[in-house]
Amino acid sequence: MNPDELEQGWRAAAGAVLRGPRLQALARRLADEEAAGVAVYPSPTCRLRALALTPFASVRVVILGQDPYHGPGQANGLAFAVPPGVRPPPSLQNILRERAEDLGGAASAPADLAAWARGGVLLLNRVLTVRAGQPASHAGLGWEALTDRCLEALACQGRPLVFMGWGAQAQAALAPLRARAGERHLWLFSPHPSPLSAHRGFFGSRPFSRANAFLTSHGEAPIDW
């Protein structure tokens, strides 16, 4: 986790956290787990991929996830996304279904979501690693110090952005920022897109068209979803 690998905007926003003792301790913890034969997802080269694909100054929409998929070959460093050729998990299937119903078109858009990321959508998990088969296994180990700082830096700068919080955990993480930054940003909160909750209000929430309407009303280009 070398802060020098980040682009300039993220280095300015969060480089000090990456260099700090909590993230250094986390790096040692991950190295020890992997040396002991524990499978950790995603691979080290993908752990900061969300920041690499979406430079700080390019962010127009933030979609906040929880932690990476914990099955082999699923996590690719972007929240909710999977690598090309991998079957979309149920939550991603529901996201793509809502996108199709909101904007029209097929629900089988590329599931790696890299085009969204390169187009200004920060697909950020709050926790950036997980042990194989153990969801939330790296929660509370230090990643939150980095990702919360990234979110804070975005919320405190002047450009109007869209923050999407799907589910209670994402909303709890974003709520303090909303209280501080106010309504110059658009905060789109809904139930999580998982099969357990999507029918409670995620379906029909139209986050994609609402985000684009907000962006264009503030002189920003819409996202090519």
mmCIF file of C-alpha atoms in Angstrom:
data_model
loop_
_atom_site.group_PDB
_atom_site.id
_atom_site.type_symbol
_atom_site.label_atom_id
_atom_site.label_comp_id
_atom_site.label_asym_id
_atom_site.label_seq_id
_atom_site.Cartn_x
_atom_site.Cartn_y
_atom_site.Cartn_z
ATOM 1 C CA MET A 1 0.000 0.000 0.000
ATOM 2 C CA ASN A 2 2.342 2.633 -1.306
ATOM 3 C CA PRO A 3 0.794 6.138 -1.387
ATOM 4 C CA ASP A 4 3.166 7.079 -4.191
ATOM 5 C CA GLU A 5 1.226 4.695 -6.456
ATOM 6 C CA LEU A 6 -1.872 6.882 -6.188
ATOM 7 C CA GLU A 7 -2.567 9.731 -8.558
ATOM 8 C CA GLN A 8 -1.909 13.235 -7.273
ATOM 9 C CA GLY A 9 -5.457 14.048 -6.153
ATOM 10 C CA TRP A 10 -5.808 10.951 -3.980
ATOM 11 C CA ARG A 11 -2.287 11.386 -2.631
ATOM 12 C CA ALA A 12 -3.228 14.863 -1.447
ATOM 13 C CA ALA A 13 -6.520 13.639 0.016
ATOM 14 C CA ALA A 14 -5.429 10.433 1.700
ATOM 15 C CA GLY A 15 -1.686 9.893 1.375
ATOM 16 C CA ALA A 16 -1.091 10.781 5.016
ATOM 17 C CA VAL A 17 -3.520 8.055 6.119
ATOM 18 C CA LEU A 18 -1.798 5.467 3.946
ATOM 19 C CA ARG A 19 1.529 6.403 5.501
ATOM 20 C CA GLY A 20 0.083 6.346 9.020
ATOM 21 C CA PRO A 21 0.563 3.645 11.649
ATOM 22 C CA ARG A 22 -2.898 2.093 11.338
ATOM 23 C CA LEU A 23 -2.568 1.341 7.630
ATOM 24 C CA GLN A 24 1.000 0.169 8.059
ATOM 25 C CA ALA A 25 -0.183 -2.248 10.755
ATOM 26 C CA LEU A 26 -2.935 -3.425 8.425
ATOM 27 C CA ALA A 27 -0.388 -4.056 5.667
ATOM 28 C CA ARG A 28 1.633 -6.228 8.039
ATOM 29 C CA ARG A 29 -1.521 -8.089 9.102
ATOM 30 C CA LEU A 30 -2.439 -8.866 5.501
ATOM 31 C CA ALA A 31 1.105 -9.992 4.708
ATOM 32 C CA ASP A 32 1.092 -12.297 7.731
ATOM 33 C CA GLU A 33 -2.264 -13.819 6.759
ATOM 34 C CA GLU A 34 -1.126 -14.475 3.206
ATOM 35 C CA ALA A 35 2.206 -15.906 4.389
ATOM 36 C CA ALA A 36 0.198 -18.311 6.565
ATOM 37 C CA GLY A 37 -1.715 -19.514 3.503
ATOM 38 C CA VAL A 38 -4.912 -17.523 4.025
ATOM 39 C CA ALA A 39 -6.568 -16.493 0.747
ATOM 40 C CA VAL A 40 -7.269 -12.768 0.781
ATOM 41 C CA TYR A 41 -9.350 -11.065 -1.896
ATOM 42 C CA PRO A 42 -8.786 -9.134 -4.079
ATOM 43 C CA SER A 43 -5.127 -9.505 -5.055
ATOM 44 C CA PRO A 44 -2.715 -6.823 -3.813
ATOM 45 C CA THR A 45 -2.587 -5.135 -7.219
ATOM 46 C CA CYS A 46 -6.371 -4.566 -7.146
ATOM 47 C CA ARG A 47 -6.866 -3.312 -3.608
ATOM 48 C CA LEU A 48 -6.654 0.378 -4.516
ATOM 49 C CA ARG A 49 -8.130 -0.102 -7.985
ATOM 50 C CA ALA A 50 -11.179 2.066 -7.312
ATOM 51 C CA LEU A 51 -8.900 5.030 -6.634
ATOM 52 C CA ALA A 52 -6.658 4.193 -9.578
ATOM 53 C CA LEU A 53 -9.469 4.077 -12.138
ATOM 54 C CA THR A 54 -11.289 7.184 -10.888
ATOM 55 C CA PRO A 55 -8.960 10.116 -10.134
ATOM 56 C CA PHE A 56 -10.090 12.450 -7.368
ATOM 57 C CA ALA A 57 -10.869 15.342 -9.703
ATOM 58 C CA SER A 58 -12.884 13.057 -12.016
ATOM 59 C CA VAL A 59 -15.320 11.779 -9.379
ATOM 60 C CA ARG A 60 -18.915 12.784 -10.053
ATOM 61 C CA VAL A 61 -20.773 9.896 -8.401
ATOM 62 C CA VAL A 62 -19.832 7.758 -5.396
ATOM 63 C CA ILE A 63 -21.343 4.296 -4.919
ATOM 64 C CA LEU A 64 -20.330 2.970 -1.511
ATOM 65 C CA GLY A 65 -20.132 -0.777 -0.914
ATOM 66 C CA GLN A 66 -19.287 -2.773 2.196
ATOM 67 C CA ASP A 67 -16.429 -5.175 1.490
ATOM 68 C CA PRO A 68 -15.284 -7.277 -1.494
ATOM 69 C CA TYR A 69 -16.916 -10.465 -2.657
ATOM 70 C CA HIS A 70 -15.451 -13.384 -0.729
ATOM 71 C CA GLY A 71 -15.674 -16.081 -3.398
ATOM 72 C CA PRO A 72 -12.698 -17.082 -5.567
ATOM 73 C CA GLY A 73 -12.292 -14.998 -8.702
ATOM 74 C CA GLN A 74 -15.074 -12.529 -7.870
ATOM 75 C CA ALA A 75 -13.454 -9.438 -6.300
ATOM 76 C CA ASN A 76 -11.854 -7.009 -8.738
ATOM 77 C CA GLY A 77 -11.299 -3.943 -6.542
ATOM 78 C CA LEU A 78 -14.520 -2.144 -7.521
ATOM 79 C CA ALA A 79 -17.594 -2.213 -5.299
ATOM 80 C CA PHE A 80 -20.297 -4.598 -6.572
ATOM 81 C CA ALA A 81 -18.287 -5.477 -9.731
ATOM 82 C CA VAL A 82 -16.774 -8.778 -10.881
ATOM 83 C CA PRO A 83 -14.098 -9.515 -13.502
ATOM 84 C CA PRO A 84 -15.092 -10.131 -17.123
ATOM 85 C CA GLY A 85 -16.538 -13.587 -17.669
ATOM 86 C CA VAL A 86 -17.637 -14.061 -14.047
ATOM 87 C CA ARG A 87 -21.352 -14.518 -13.450
ATOM 88 C CA PRO A 88 -22.755 -11.424 -11.717
ATOM 89 C CA PRO A 89 -23.730 -12.111 -8.097
ATOM 90 C CA PRO A 90 -27.360 -11.437 -7.166
ATOM 91 C CA SER A 91 -26.798 -7.882 -5.898
ATOM 92 C CA LEU A 92 -25.080 -6.898 -9.132
ATOM 93 C CA GLN A 93 -27.811 -8.573 -11.168
ATOM 94 C CA ASN A 94 -30.332 -6.401 -9.333
ATOM 95 C CA ILE A 95 -28.255 -3.255 -9.902
ATOM 96 C CA LEU A 96 -28.131 -3.962 -13.631
ATOM 97 C CA ARG A 97 -31.845 -4.751 -13.659
ATOM 98 C CA GLU A 98 -32.635 -1.415 -12.009
ATOM 99 C CA ARG A 99 -30.337 0.357 -14.451
ATOM 100 C CA ALA A 100 -32.200 -1.223 -17.385
ATOM 101 C CA GLU A 101 -35.615 -0.327 -15.951
ATOM 102 C CA ASP A 102 -34.473 3.196 -15.089
ATOM 103 C CA LEU A 103 -32.702 4.072 -18.333
ATOM 104 C CA GLY A 104 -33.825 1.441 -20.814
ATOM 105 C CA GLY A 105 -31.613 -1.094 -22.539
ATOM 106 C CA ALA A 106 -30.400 -4.535 -21.559
ATOM 107 C CA ALA A 107 -29.819 -5.674 -17.999
ATOM 108 C CA SER A 108 -26.698 -7.544 -19.130
ATOM 109 C CA ALA A 109 -24.264 -4.620 -19.181
ATOM 110 C CA PRO A 110 -20.570 -5.471 -18.606
ATOM 111 C CA ALA A 111 -20.362 -6.671 -15.023
ATOM 112 C CA ASP A 112 -16.802 -5.463 -14.389
ATOM 113 C CA LEU A 113 -18.158 -1.859 -14.222
ATOM 114 C CA ALA A 114 -14.760 -0.479 -15.259
ATOM 115 C CA ALA A 115 -16.422 1.809 -17.787
ATOM 116 C CA TRP A 116 -18.443 3.382 -14.979
ATOM 117 C CA ALA A 117 -15.281 3.871 -12.941
ATOM 118 C CA ARG A 118 -13.389 5.472 -15.806
ATOM 119 C CA GLY A 119 -16.416 7.673 -16.482
ATOM 120 C CA GLY A 120 -16.440 9.282 -13.043
ATOM 121 C CA VAL A 121 -18.187 6.751 -10.765
ATOM 122 C CA LEU A 122 -16.120 5.922 -7.681
ATOM 123 C CA LEU A 123 -17.047 2.319 -6.847
ATOM 124 C CA LEU A 124 -15.555 2.239 -3.363
ATOM 125 C CA ASN A 125 -15.921 -0.469 -0.758
ATOM 126 C CA ARG A 126 -15.515 0.821 2.786
ATOM 127 C CA VAL A 127 -13.313 -2.218 3.538
ATOM 128 C CA LEU A 128 -10.947 -3.169 0.728
ATOM 129 C CA THR A 129 -10.043 -6.793 1.531
ATOM 130 C CA VAL A 130 -11.713 -9.929 2.842
ATOM 131 C CA ARG A 131 -10.694 -13.484 3.745
ATOM 132 C CA ALA A 132 -11.961 -16.177 1.431
ATOM 133 C CA GLY A 133 -15.401 -17.341 2.497
ATOM 134 C CA GLN A 134 -15.593 -14.933 5.438
ATOM 135 C CA PRO A 135 -17.614 -11.797 4.707
ATOM 136 C CA ALA A 136 -16.696 -8.742 6.805
ATOM 137 C CA SER A 137 -13.617 -10.570 8.127
ATOM 138 C CA HIS A 138 -11.394 -7.490 7.670
ATOM 139 C CA ALA A 139 -13.892 -4.947 8.978
ATOM 140 C CA GLY A 140 -12.440 -2.800 11.743
ATOM 141 C CA LEU A 141 -8.808 -3.550 10.895
ATOM 142 C CA GLY A 142 -8.002 -0.134 9.452
ATOM 143 C CA TRP A 143 -9.343 0.193 5.927
ATOM 144 C CA GLU A 144 -12.112 2.456 7.181
ATOM 145 C CA ALA A 145 -9.547 5.101 8.139
ATOM 146 C CA LEU A 146 -8.532 5.348 4.486
ATOM 147 C CA THR A 147 -11.914 5.083 2.818
ATOM 148 C CA ASP A 148 -13.611 7.429 5.273
ATOM 149 C CA ARG A 149 -10.890 9.990 4.594
ATOM 150 C CA CYS A 150 -11.452 9.650 0.843
ATOM 151 C CA LEU A 151 -15.191 10.171 1.298
ATOM 152 C CA GLU A 152 -14.648 13.127 3.598
ATOM 153 C CA ALA A 153 -12.299 14.802 1.130
ATOM 154 C CA LEU A 154 -14.854 14.416 -1.634
ATOM 155 C CA ALA A 155 -17.758 15.684 0.461
ATOM 156 C CA CYS A 156 -15.830 18.738 1.669
ATOM 157 C CA GLN A 157 -14.720 20.025 -1.727
ATOM 158 C CA GLY A 158 -16.866 22.451 -3.642
ATOM 159 C CA ARG A 159 -18.126 20.499 -6.644
ATOM 160 C CA PRO A 160 -21.637 19.051 -6.301
ATOM 161 C CA LEU A 161 -21.473 15.251 -6.306
ATOM 162 C CA VAL A 162 -23.878 12.342 -6.026
ATOM 163 C CA PHE A 163 -23.448 9.922 -3.118
ATOM 164 C CA MET A 164 -25.328 6.622 -3.300
ATOM 165 C CA GLY A 165 -25.815 4.698 -0.064
ATOM 166 C CA TRP A 166 -27.498 1.341 -0.599
ATOM 167 C CA GLY A 167 -28.295 -0.361 2.693
ATOM 168 C CA ALA A 168 -27.948 0.541 6.345
ATOM 169 C CA GLN A 169 -24.162 0.200 6.568
ATOM 170 C CA ALA A 170 -23.464 2.511 3.637
ATOM 171 C CA GLN A 171 -26.000 5.028 4.886
ATOM 172 C CA ALA A 172 -24.500 5.030 8.374
ATOM 173 C CA ALA A 173 -21.060 5.753 6.904
ATOM 174 C CA LEU A 174 -22.361 8.599 4.740
ATOM 175 C CA ALA A 175 -24.755 10.186 7.248
ATOM 176 C CA PRO A 176 -22.080 12.183 9.144
ATOM 177 C CA LEU A 177 -20.776 13.580 5.860
ATOM 178 C CA ARG A 178 -24.281 14.568 4.830
ATOM 179 C CA ALA A 179 -24.768 16.367 8.119
ATOM 180 C CA ARG A 180 -21.551 18.336 7.604
ATOM 181 C CA ALA A 181 -21.627 18.964 3.859
ATOM 182 C CA GLY A 182 -25.351 19.621 3.578
ATOM 183 C CA GLU A 183 -27.476 19.447 0.494
ATOM 184 C CA ARG A 184 -25.076 20.847 -2.073
ATOM 185 C CA HIS A 185 -24.555 17.176 -2.899
ATOM 186 C CA LEU A 186 -27.284 14.687 -3.837
ATOM 187 C CA TRP A 187 -27.638 11.857 -1.329
ATOM 188 C CA LEU A 188 -29.487 8.869 -2.767
ATOM 189 C CA PHE A 189 -30.255 6.408 0.033
ATOM 190 C CA SER A 190 -32.236 3.214 -0.532
ATOM 191 C CA PRO A 191 -32.326 -0.411 0.619
ATOM 192 C CA HIS A 192 -29.448 -2.640 -0.422
ATOM 193 C CA PRO A 193 -29.766 -4.327 -3.848
ATOM 194 C CA SER A 194 -29.398 -7.810 -2.358
ATOM 195 C CA PRO A 195 -32.256 -10.271 -2.952
ATOM 196 C CA LEU A 196 -33.234 -9.893 0.708
ATOM 197 C CA SER A 197 -33.974 -6.183 0.441
ATOM 198 C CA ALA A 198 -34.110 -5.023 -3.184
ATOM 199 C CA HIS A 199 -37.907 -5.306 -3.267
ATOM 200 C CA ARG A 200 -38.186 -3.026 -0.224
ATOM 201 C CA GLY A 201 -37.298 0.079 -2.186
ATOM 202 C CA PHE A 202 -34.148 -0.403 -4.226
ATOM 203 C CA PHE A 203 -36.206 -1.441 -7.229
ATOM 204 C CA GLY A 204 -37.918 1.658 -8.514
ATOM 205 C CA SER A 205 -35.524 4.077 -6.776
ATOM 206 C CA ARG A 206 -34.166 5.211 -10.183
ATOM 207 C CA PRO A 207 -30.718 6.221 -8.896
ATOM 208 C CA PHE A 208 -29.130 6.424 -12.341
ATOM 209 C CA SER A 209 -31.531 8.882 -13.942
ATOM 210 C CA ARG A 210 -31.769 10.905 -10.734
ATOM 211 C CA ALA A 211 -27.979 11.182 -10.564
ATOM 212 C CA ASN A 212 -27.770 12.338 -14.166
ATOM 213 C CA ALA A 213 -30.577 14.863 -13.714
ATOM 214 C CA PHE A 214 -28.737 16.350 -10.739
ATOM 215 C CA LEU A 215 -25.402 16.478 -12.550
ATOM 216 C CA THR A 216 -26.779 18.141 -15.648
ATOM 217 C CA SER A 217 -28.710 20.668 -13.541
ATOM 218 C CA HIS A 218 -25.347 21.727 -12.081
ATOM 219 C CA GLY A 219 -23.582 21.984 -15.423
ATOM 220 C CA GLU A 220 -21.872 18.593 -15.200
ATOM 221 C CA ALA A 221 -21.928 15.945 -17.918
ATOM 222 C CA PRO A 222 -24.157 12.954 -17.205
ATOM 223 C CA ILE A 223 -22.709 9.527 -16.508
ATOM 224 C CA ASP A 224 -22.769 7.044 -19.379
ATOM 225 C CA TRP A 225 -24.336 4.207 -17.427
#
